[in-house]
mmCIF file of C-alpha atoms in Angstrom:
data_model
loop_
_atom_site.group_PDB
_atom_site.id
_atom_site.type_symbol
_atom_site.label_atom_id
_atom_site.label_comp_id
_atom_site.label_asym_id
_atom_site.label_seq_id
_atom_site.Cartn_x
_atom_site.Cartn_y
_atom_site.Cartn_z
ATOM 1 C CA UNK A 1 16.949 15.368 2.301
ATOM 2 C CA UNK A 2 16.711 17.931 5.208
ATOM 3 C CA UNK A 3 16.677 20.994 2.807
ATOM 4 C CA UNK A 4 13.554 19.483 0.884
ATOM 5 C CA UNK A 5 11.855 18.179 4.030
ATOM 6 C CA UNK A 6 11.903 21.665 5.593
ATOM 7 C CA UNK A 7 10.101 22.975 2.449
ATOM 8 C CA UNK A 8 7.409 20.623 2.584
ATOM 9 C CA UNK A 9 4.424 21.105 4.783
ATOM 10 C CA UNK A 10 3.998 18.124 7.177
ATOM 11 C CA UNK A 11 0.295 16.760 7.572
ATOM 12 C CA UNK A 12 -0.686 17.110 11.032
ATOM 13 C CA UNK A 13 -2.909 14.172 10.598
ATOM 14 C CA UNK A 14 -0.083 11.766 9.916
ATOM 15 C CA UNK A 15 2.485 10.587 12.499
ATOM 16 C CA UNK A 16 5.942 11.798 12.250
ATOM 17 C CA UNK A 17 7.493 8.679 10.800
ATOM 18 C CA UNK A 18 4.899 8.766 7.999
ATOM 19 C CA UNK A 19 5.664 12.416 7.181
ATOM 20 C CA UNK A 20 9.194 11.508 7.122
ATOM 21 C CA UNK A 21 8.815 8.704 4.640
ATOM 22 C CA UNK A 22 6.758 11.026 2.528
ATOM 23 C CA UNK A 23 9.654 13.612 2.615
ATOM 24 C CA UNK A 24 12.194 10.818 1.599
ATOM 25 C CA UNK A 25 9.850 9.896 -1.329
ATOM 26 C CA UNK A 26 10.077 13.697 -2.520
ATOM 27 C CA UNK A 27 13.875 13.749 -2.150
ATOM 28 C CA UNK A 28 14.376 10.320 -3.996
ATOM 29 C CA UNK A 29 12.243 11.391 -6.867
ATOM 30 C CA UNK A 30 13.168 15.048 -7.412
ATOM 31 C CA UNK A 31 15.318 14.449 -10.317
ATOM 32 C CA UNK A 32 12.549 12.761 -12.231
ATOM 33 C CA UNK A 33 11.091 14.343 -15.441
ATOM 34 C CA UNK A 34 7.861 14.099 -17.322
ATOM 35 C CA UNK A 35 7.990 12.291 -20.584
ATOM 36 C CA UNK A 36 8.187 14.478 -23.675
ATOM 37 C CA UNK A 37 5.092 16.591 -23.744
ATOM 38 C CA UNK A 38 3.956 14.908 -20.648
ATOM 39 C CA UNK A 39 2.240 14.137 -18.317
ATOM 40 C CA UNK A 40 0.433 12.386 -21.340
ATOM 41 C CA UNK A 41 -3.253 11.687 -20.686
ATOM 42 C CA UNK A 42 -6.574 11.986 -22.776
ATOM 43 C CA UNK A 43 -7.917 15.460 -22.592
ATOM 44 C CA UNK A 44 -10.704 14.826 -24.909
ATOM 45 C CA UNK A 45 -13.106 13.005 -22.619
ATOM 46 C CA UNK A 46 -11.013 12.007 -19.494
ATOM 47 C CA UNK A 47 -9.081 14.926 -18.014
ATOM 48 C CA UNK A 48 -9.450 18.790 -18.924
ATOM 49 C CA UNK A 49 -6.490 20.362 -20.702
ATOM 50 C CA UNK A 50 -6.250 22.822 -17.858
ATOM 51 C CA UNK A 51 -5.645 20.231 -15.207
ATOM 52 C CA UNK A 52 -2.969 18.640 -17.045
ATOM 53 C CA UNK A 53 -1.288 21.861 -17.800
ATOM 54 C CA UNK A 54 -1.311 22.838 -14.203
ATOM 55 C CA UNK A 55 0.222 19.549 -13.289
ATOM 56 C CA UNK A 56 2.870 20.195 -15.848
ATOM 57 C CA UNK A 57 3.772 23.696 -14.359
ATOM 58 C CA UNK A 58 3.372 22.738 -10.702
ATOM 59 C CA UNK A 59 6.199 21.531 -8.428
ATOM 60 C CA UNK A 60 4.930 17.842 -7.485
ATOM 61 C CA UNK A 61 4.414 18.749 -3.701
ATOM 62 C CA UNK A 62 1.989 21.613 -4.958
ATOM 63 C CA UNK A 63 -0.211 19.529 -7.392
ATOM 64 C CA UNK A 64 -3.818 19.595 -6.113
ATOM 65 C CA UNK A 65 -5.934 16.651 -5.250
ATOM 66 C CA UNK A 66 -8.622 17.642 -7.734
ATOM 67 C CA UNK A 67 -6.169 17.817 -10.614
ATOM 68 C CA UNK A 68 -4.258 14.584 -9.491
ATOM 69 C CA UNK A 69 -7.588 12.637 -9.479
ATOM 70 C CA UNK A 70 -8.418 13.978 -13.221
ATOM 71 C CA UNK A 71 -4.863 12.670 -14.293
ATOM 72 C CA UNK A 72 -5.239 9.483 -12.529
ATOM 73 C CA UNK A 73 -8.769 8.742 -14.107
ATOM 74 C CA UNK A 74 -7.763 9.643 -17.488
ATOM 75 C CA UNK A 75 -6.659 7.268 -20.240
ATOM 76 C CA UNK A 76 -2.854 7.251 -20.595
ATOM 77 C CA UNK A 77 -0.298 6.314 -23.377
ATOM 78 C CA UNK A 78 3.290 5.564 -23.885
ATOM 79 C CA UNK A 79 5.344 7.303 -21.402
ATOM 80 C CA UNK A 80 2.948 7.086 -18.670
ATOM 81 C CA UNK A 81 5.312 5.158 -16.432
ATOM 82 C CA UNK A 82 7.802 7.923 -16.547
ATOM 83 C CA UNK A 83 4.968 10.514 -15.719
ATOM 84 C CA UNK A 84 3.684 8.353 -12.823
ATOM 85 C CA UNK A 85 7.321 8.123 -11.406
ATOM 86 C CA UNK A 86 7.433 12.042 -11.231
ATOM 87 C CA UNK A 87 4.107 11.982 -9.504
ATOM 88 C CA UNK A 88 4.524 9.097 -7.276
ATOM 89 C CA UNK A 89 5.577 11.014 -4.143
ATOM 90 C CA UNK A 90 2.371 13.472 -4.561
ATOM 91 C CA UNK A 91 0.095 10.397 -5.194
ATOM 92 C CA UNK A 92 1.388 8.418 -2.115
ATOM 93 C CA UNK A 93 0.941 11.397 0.024
ATOM 94 C CA UNK A 94 -2.560 11.551 -0.867
ATOM 95 C CA UNK A 95 -2.833 7.800 -0.342
ATOM 96 C CA UNK A 96 -1.464 8.169 3.239
ATOM 97 C CA UNK A 97 -4.153 10.429 4.055
ATOM 98 C CA UNK A 98 -6.922 7.979 3.141
ATOM 99 C CA UNK A 99 -7.904 9.322 -0.179
ATOM 100 C CA UNK A 100 -8.238 6.921 -2.880
ATOM 101 C CA UNK A 101 -7.739 9.144 -6.038
ATOM 102 C CA UNK A 102 -10.669 7.501 -7.831
ATOM 103 C CA UNK A 103 -8.571 4.606 -8.132
ATOM 104 C CA UNK A 104 -10.790 1.415 -7.802
ATOM 105 C CA UNK A 105 -9.059 0.587 -4.512
ATOM 106 C CA UNK A 106 -5.721 2.132 -5.366
ATOM 107 C CA UNK A 107 -4.234 -0.774 -7.257
ATOM 108 C CA UNK A 108 -5.479 0.624 -10.545
ATOM 109 C CA UNK A 109 -3.336 3.641 -10.147
ATOM 110 C CA UNK A 110 -0.211 1.451 -11.095
ATOM 111 C CA UNK A 111 -1.309 -2.041 -12.632
ATOM 112 C CA UNK A 112 -1.254 -0.887 -16.273
ATOM 113 C CA UNK A 113 1.648 1.472 -16.394
ATOM 114 C CA UNK A 114 3.732 1.245 -13.340
ATOM 115 C CA UNK A 115 5.210 -2.390 -13.087
ATOM 116 C CA UNK A 116 7.713 -1.721 -15.923
ATOM 117 C CA UNK A 117 9.043 1.206 -14.054
ATOM 118 C CA UNK A 118 10.243 -0.550 -10.958
ATOM 119 C CA UNK A 119 13.252 -2.078 -12.402
ATOM 120 C CA UNK A 120 13.894 1.385 -13.982
ATOM 121 C CA UNK A 121 14.084 3.037 -10.505
ATOM 122 C CA UNK A 122 17.446 3.597 -8.581
ATOM 123 C CA UNK A 123 18.298 2.325 -5.343
ATOM 124 C CA UNK A 124 17.405 5.582 -3.516
ATOM 125 C CA UNK A 125 14.002 5.607 -5.139
ATOM 126 C CA UNK A 126 13.236 1.791 -4.397
ATOM 127 C CA UNK A 127 14.328 2.133 -0.742
ATOM 128 C CA UNK A 128 12.048 5.163 -0.330
ATOM 129 C CA UNK A 129 9.175 3.310 -1.671
ATOM 130 C CA UNK A 130 9.816 0.442 0.741
ATOM 131 C CA UNK A 131 10.185 2.553 3.691
ATOM 132 C CA UNK A 132 6.910 4.346 2.602
ATOM 133 C CA UNK A 133 4.935 1.087 2.177
ATOM 134 C CA UNK A 134 6.210 -0.148 5.640
ATOM 135 C CA UNK A 135 5.083 3.147 7.312
ATOM 136 C CA UNK A 136 1.942 3.329 5.472
ATOM 137 C CA UNK A 137 0.734 -0.272 6.548
ATOM 138 C CA UNK A 138 1.875 0.338 10.270
ATOM 139 C CA UNK A 139 -0.251 3.677 9.966
ATOM 140 C CA UNK A 140 -3.126 1.837 8.603
ATOM 141 C CA UNK A 141 -2.935 -0.655 11.494
ATOM 142 C CA UNK A 142 -2.204 2.058 14.218
ATOM 143 C CA UNK A 143 -4.541 2.532 17.143
ATOM 144 C CA UNK A 144 -5.438 6.043 16.543
ATOM 145 C CA UNK A 145 -5.914 6.602 12.874
ATOM 146 C CA UNK A 146 -7.052 10.228 12.322
ATOM 147 C CA UNK A 147 -8.039 9.857 8.881
ATOM 148 C CA UNK A 148 -11.093 8.379 7.029
ATOM 149 C CA UNK A 149 -9.754 5.244 5.063
ATOM 150 C CA UNK A 150 -11.085 4.562 1.764
ATOM 151 C CA UNK A 151 -9.319 1.108 1.688
ATOM 152 C CA UNK A 152 -8.206 -1.663 3.951
ATOM 153 C CA UNK A 153 -4.984 -3.336 4.640
ATOM 154 C CA UNK A 154 -5.464 -5.746 1.944
ATOM 155 C CA UNK A 155 -5.931 -3.039 -0.469
ATOM 156 C CA UNK A 156 -2.508 -1.775 0.154
ATOM 157 C CA UNK A 157 -0.996 -5.224 -0.358
ATOM 158 C CA UNK A 158 -3.027 -5.371 -3.635
ATOM 159 C CA UNK A 159 -1.751 -2.062 -4.789
ATOM 160 C CA UNK A 160 1.759 -2.843 -3.902
ATOM 161 C CA UNK A 161 1.550 -6.148 -5.690
ATOM 162 C CA UNK A 162 -0.453 -5.049 -8.743
ATOM 163 C CA UNK A 163 2.034 -2.138 -9.032
ATOM 164 C CA UNK A 164 5.066 -4.311 -9.429
ATOM 165 C CA UNK A 165 6.360 -2.724 -6.161
ATOM 166 C CA UNK A 166 8.293 -4.718 -3.445
ATOM 167 C CA UNK A 167 5.496 -6.440 -1.307
ATOM 168 C CA UNK A 168 7.884 -7.692 1.593
ATOM 169 C CA UNK A 169 7.823 -4.444 3.397
ATOM 170 C CA UNK A 170 3.976 -4.676 3.743
ATOM 171 C CA UNK A 171 3.941 -8.180 4.764
ATOM 172 C CA UNK A 172 6.640 -7.619 7.132
ATOM 173 C CA UNK A 173 3.987 -5.616 9.001
ATOM 174 C CA UNK A 174 1.309 -8.253 8.719
ATOM 175 C CA UNK A 175 3.763 -10.628 10.495
ATOM 176 C CA UNK A 176 3.088 -8.706 13.649
ATOM 177 C CA UNK A 177 3.346 -7.729 16.518
ATOM 178 C CA UNK A 178 -0.405 -7.631 16.785
ATOM 179 C CA UNK A 179 -0.680 -4.990 19.543
ATOM 180 C CA UNK A 180 -3.654 -2.814 18.219
ATOM 181 C CA UNK A 181 -7.397 -3.550 17.661
ATOM 182 C CA UNK A 182 -6.918 -3.003 13.788
ATOM 183 C CA UNK A 183 -4.033 -5.486 13.767
ATOM 184 C CA UNK A 184 -5.679 -8.161 15.748
ATOM 185 C CA UNK A 185 -8.950 -7.763 13.356
ATOM 186 C CA UNK A 186 -6.760 -8.127 10.259
ATOM 187 C CA UNK A 187 -5.134 -11.334 11.334
ATOM 188 C CA UNK A 188 -8.714 -12.972 11.942
ATOM 189 C CA UNK A 189 -9.868 -11.429 8.813
ATOM 190 C CA UNK A 190 -6.805 -12.768 6.939
ATOM 191 C CA UNK A 191 -7.336 -16.286 8.061
ATOM 192 C CA UNK A 192 -11.162 -16.407 7.458
ATOM 193 C CA UNK A 193 -11.862 -14.170 4.540
ATOM 194 C CA UNK A 194 -8.634 -14.056 2.369
ATOM 195 C CA UNK A 195 -7.769 -17.781 2.438
ATOM 196 C CA UNK A 196 -7.485 -17.753 -1.288
ATOM 197 C CA UNK A 197 -4.545 -15.270 -0.981
ATOM 198 C CA UNK A 198 -2.441 -17.551 1.468
ATOM 199 C CA UNK A 199 -3.684 -21.132 0.198
ATOM 200 C CA UNK A 200 -3.754 -20.784 -3.530
ATOM 201 C CA UNK A 201 -2.092 -17.382 -4.252
ATOM 202 C CA UNK A 202 -5.382 -16.170 -5.895
ATOM 203 C CA UNK A 203 -7.355 -12.856 -5.556
ATOM 204 C CA UNK A 204 -4.837 -10.196 -6.404
ATOM 205 C CA UNK A 205 -5.436 -8.079 -9.526
ATOM 206 C CA UNK A 206 -3.153 -8.420 -12.348
ATOM 207 C CA UNK A 207 -0.341 -10.271 -10.256
ATOM 208 C CA UNK A 208 1.975 -12.654 -11.803
ATOM 209 C CA UNK A 209 2.105 -16.388 -10.759
ATOM 210 C CA UNK A 210 5.297 -16.130 -9.509
ATOM 211 C CA UNK A 211 4.831 -13.175 -7.167
ATOM 212 C CA UNK A 212 1.288 -14.550 -6.220
ATOM 213 C CA UNK A 213 3.054 -17.770 -5.026
ATOM 214 C CA UNK A 214 5.621 -15.689 -3.181
ATOM 215 C CA UNK A 215 2.798 -13.772 -1.417
ATOM 216 C CA UNK A 216 0.967 -17.002 -0.516
ATOM 217 C CA UNK A 217 4.224 -18.544 0.998
ATOM 218 C CA UNK A 218 4.693 -15.466 3.139
ATOM 219 C CA UNK A 219 1.179 -15.178 4.173
ATOM 220 C CA UNK A 220 0.834 -18.999 4.983
ATOM 221 C CA UNK A 221 3.636 -18.660 7.227
ATOM 222 C CA UNK A 222 2.279 -15.929 9.166
ATOM 223 C CA UNK A 223 -1.072 -17.822 9.393
ATOM 224 C CA UNK A 224 0.534 -20.824 10.555
ATOM 225 C CA UNK A 225 3.076 -19.302 13.002
ATOM 226 C CA UNK A 226 3.012 -20.201 16.751
ATOM 227 C CA UNK A 227 2.472 -16.649 17.843
ATOM 228 C CA UNK A 228 -0.595 -16.245 15.608
ATOM 229 C CA UNK A 229 -2.193 -19.566 16.732
ATOM 230 C CA UNK A 230 -1.500 -18.590 20.421
ATOM 231 C CA UNK A 231 -3.214 -15.273 19.675
ATOM 232 C CA UNK A 232 -6.199 -16.628 17.983
ATOM 233 C CA UNK A 233 -6.546 -19.157 20.813
ATOM 234 C CA UNK A 234 -6.426 -16.361 23.400
ATOM 235 C CA UNK A 235 -8.963 -14.456 21.409
ATOM 236 C CA UNK A 236 -11.247 -17.219 21.301
ATOM 237 C CA UNK A 237 -11.398 -17.689 25.028
ATOM 238 C CA UNK A 238 -12.109 -13.897 25.501
ATOM 239 C CA UNK A 239 -15.381 -13.236 27.376
ATOM 240 C CA UNK A 240 -15.754 -9.378 26.296
ATOM 241 C CA UNK A 241 -16.478 -9.912 22.678
ATOM 242 C CA UNK A 242 -18.574 -12.922 21.786
ATOM 243 C CA UNK A 243 -18.744 -12.114 17.975
ATOM 244 C CA UNK A 244 -14.886 -11.710 17.873
ATOM 245 C CA UNK A 245 -14.283 -14.713 19.997
ATOM 246 C CA UNK A 246 -16.419 -16.999 17.587
ATOM 247 C CA UNK A 247 -14.571 -15.802 14.601
ATOM 248 C CA UNK A 248 -11.093 -16.071 16.389
ATOM 249 C CA UNK A 249 -12.052 -19.703 17.473
ATOM 250 C CA UNK A 250 -12.803 -20.700 13.851
ATOM 251 C CA UNK A 251 -9.733 -18.875 12.611
ATOM 252 C CA UNK A 252 -7.538 -20.723 15.310
ATOM 253 C CA UNK A 253 -9.056 -24.062 14.206
ATOM 254 C CA UNK A 254 -8.240 -23.344 10.522
ATOM 255 C CA UNK A 255 -4.690 -21.967 11.309
ATOM 256 C CA UNK A 256 -3.840 -24.748 13.757
ATOM 257 C CA UNK A 257 -5.101 -27.592 11.077
ATOM 258 C CA UNK A 258 -2.951 -25.711 8.289
ATOM 259 C CA UNK A 259 0.075 -25.849 10.607
ATOM 260 C CA UNK A 260 -0.346 -29.487 11.188
ATOM 261 C CA UNK A 261 -0.784 -30.304 7.555
ATOM 262 C CA UNK A 262 2.508 -28.523 6.656
ATOM 263 C CA UNK A 263 4.430 -30.044 9.564
ATOM 264 C CA UNK A 264 3.328 -33.563 8.712
ATOM 265 C CA UNK A 265 4.076 -32.756 5.043
#
């Protein structure tokens, strides 16, 4: 990996671990090839033939944001999963910098064509994606983000789930610790605004029932954990931010009642 990493230009806006995770993606996927004639995408009304040709001729780490947007915004056909695998490191590199690649909240990048590819990836590829997703969520919840985010943490979960990727590295970060303001805000929002996710397993785009219930169980365990309930109680008693204290108080009631329900059940 070190030779490839030295050839990649690190992004000064990203933390070192995020850059290392991106370098690992390039290393893991470097053997990938486009499908025959790929990347295959509509060049009649969606993407320009010139953009697709530039992508075809470029090393993945040199593909421009503009060209990649054209490709992702274009209708695709058979072989798209194989093409997306080649472009995955560059795509996720742009995602890490907060760009959404015209993807309707990220998940549309993968939901149609990529889920079937996850089982085709080798262990190195899958582990590099897991590492990236873990670092992406940590970066998204960091205290000092230096990029303008086009999405929120739940979008990352949705992209991951809809794309058939492993959601556990993302949920592991959601489990805490809640030592930054974005992380604290997220846990309050999760309890109050995303109850469908952890109560019924609803609300994620094109996610199987089995995966939705796995996500719901994990999120419900987080919401009803003793450390989250204690955190919400502490925040509810804060004097400095009345609006947040009120939301935290309501979230505390919901989480505590949910915990009691499952304990008694």
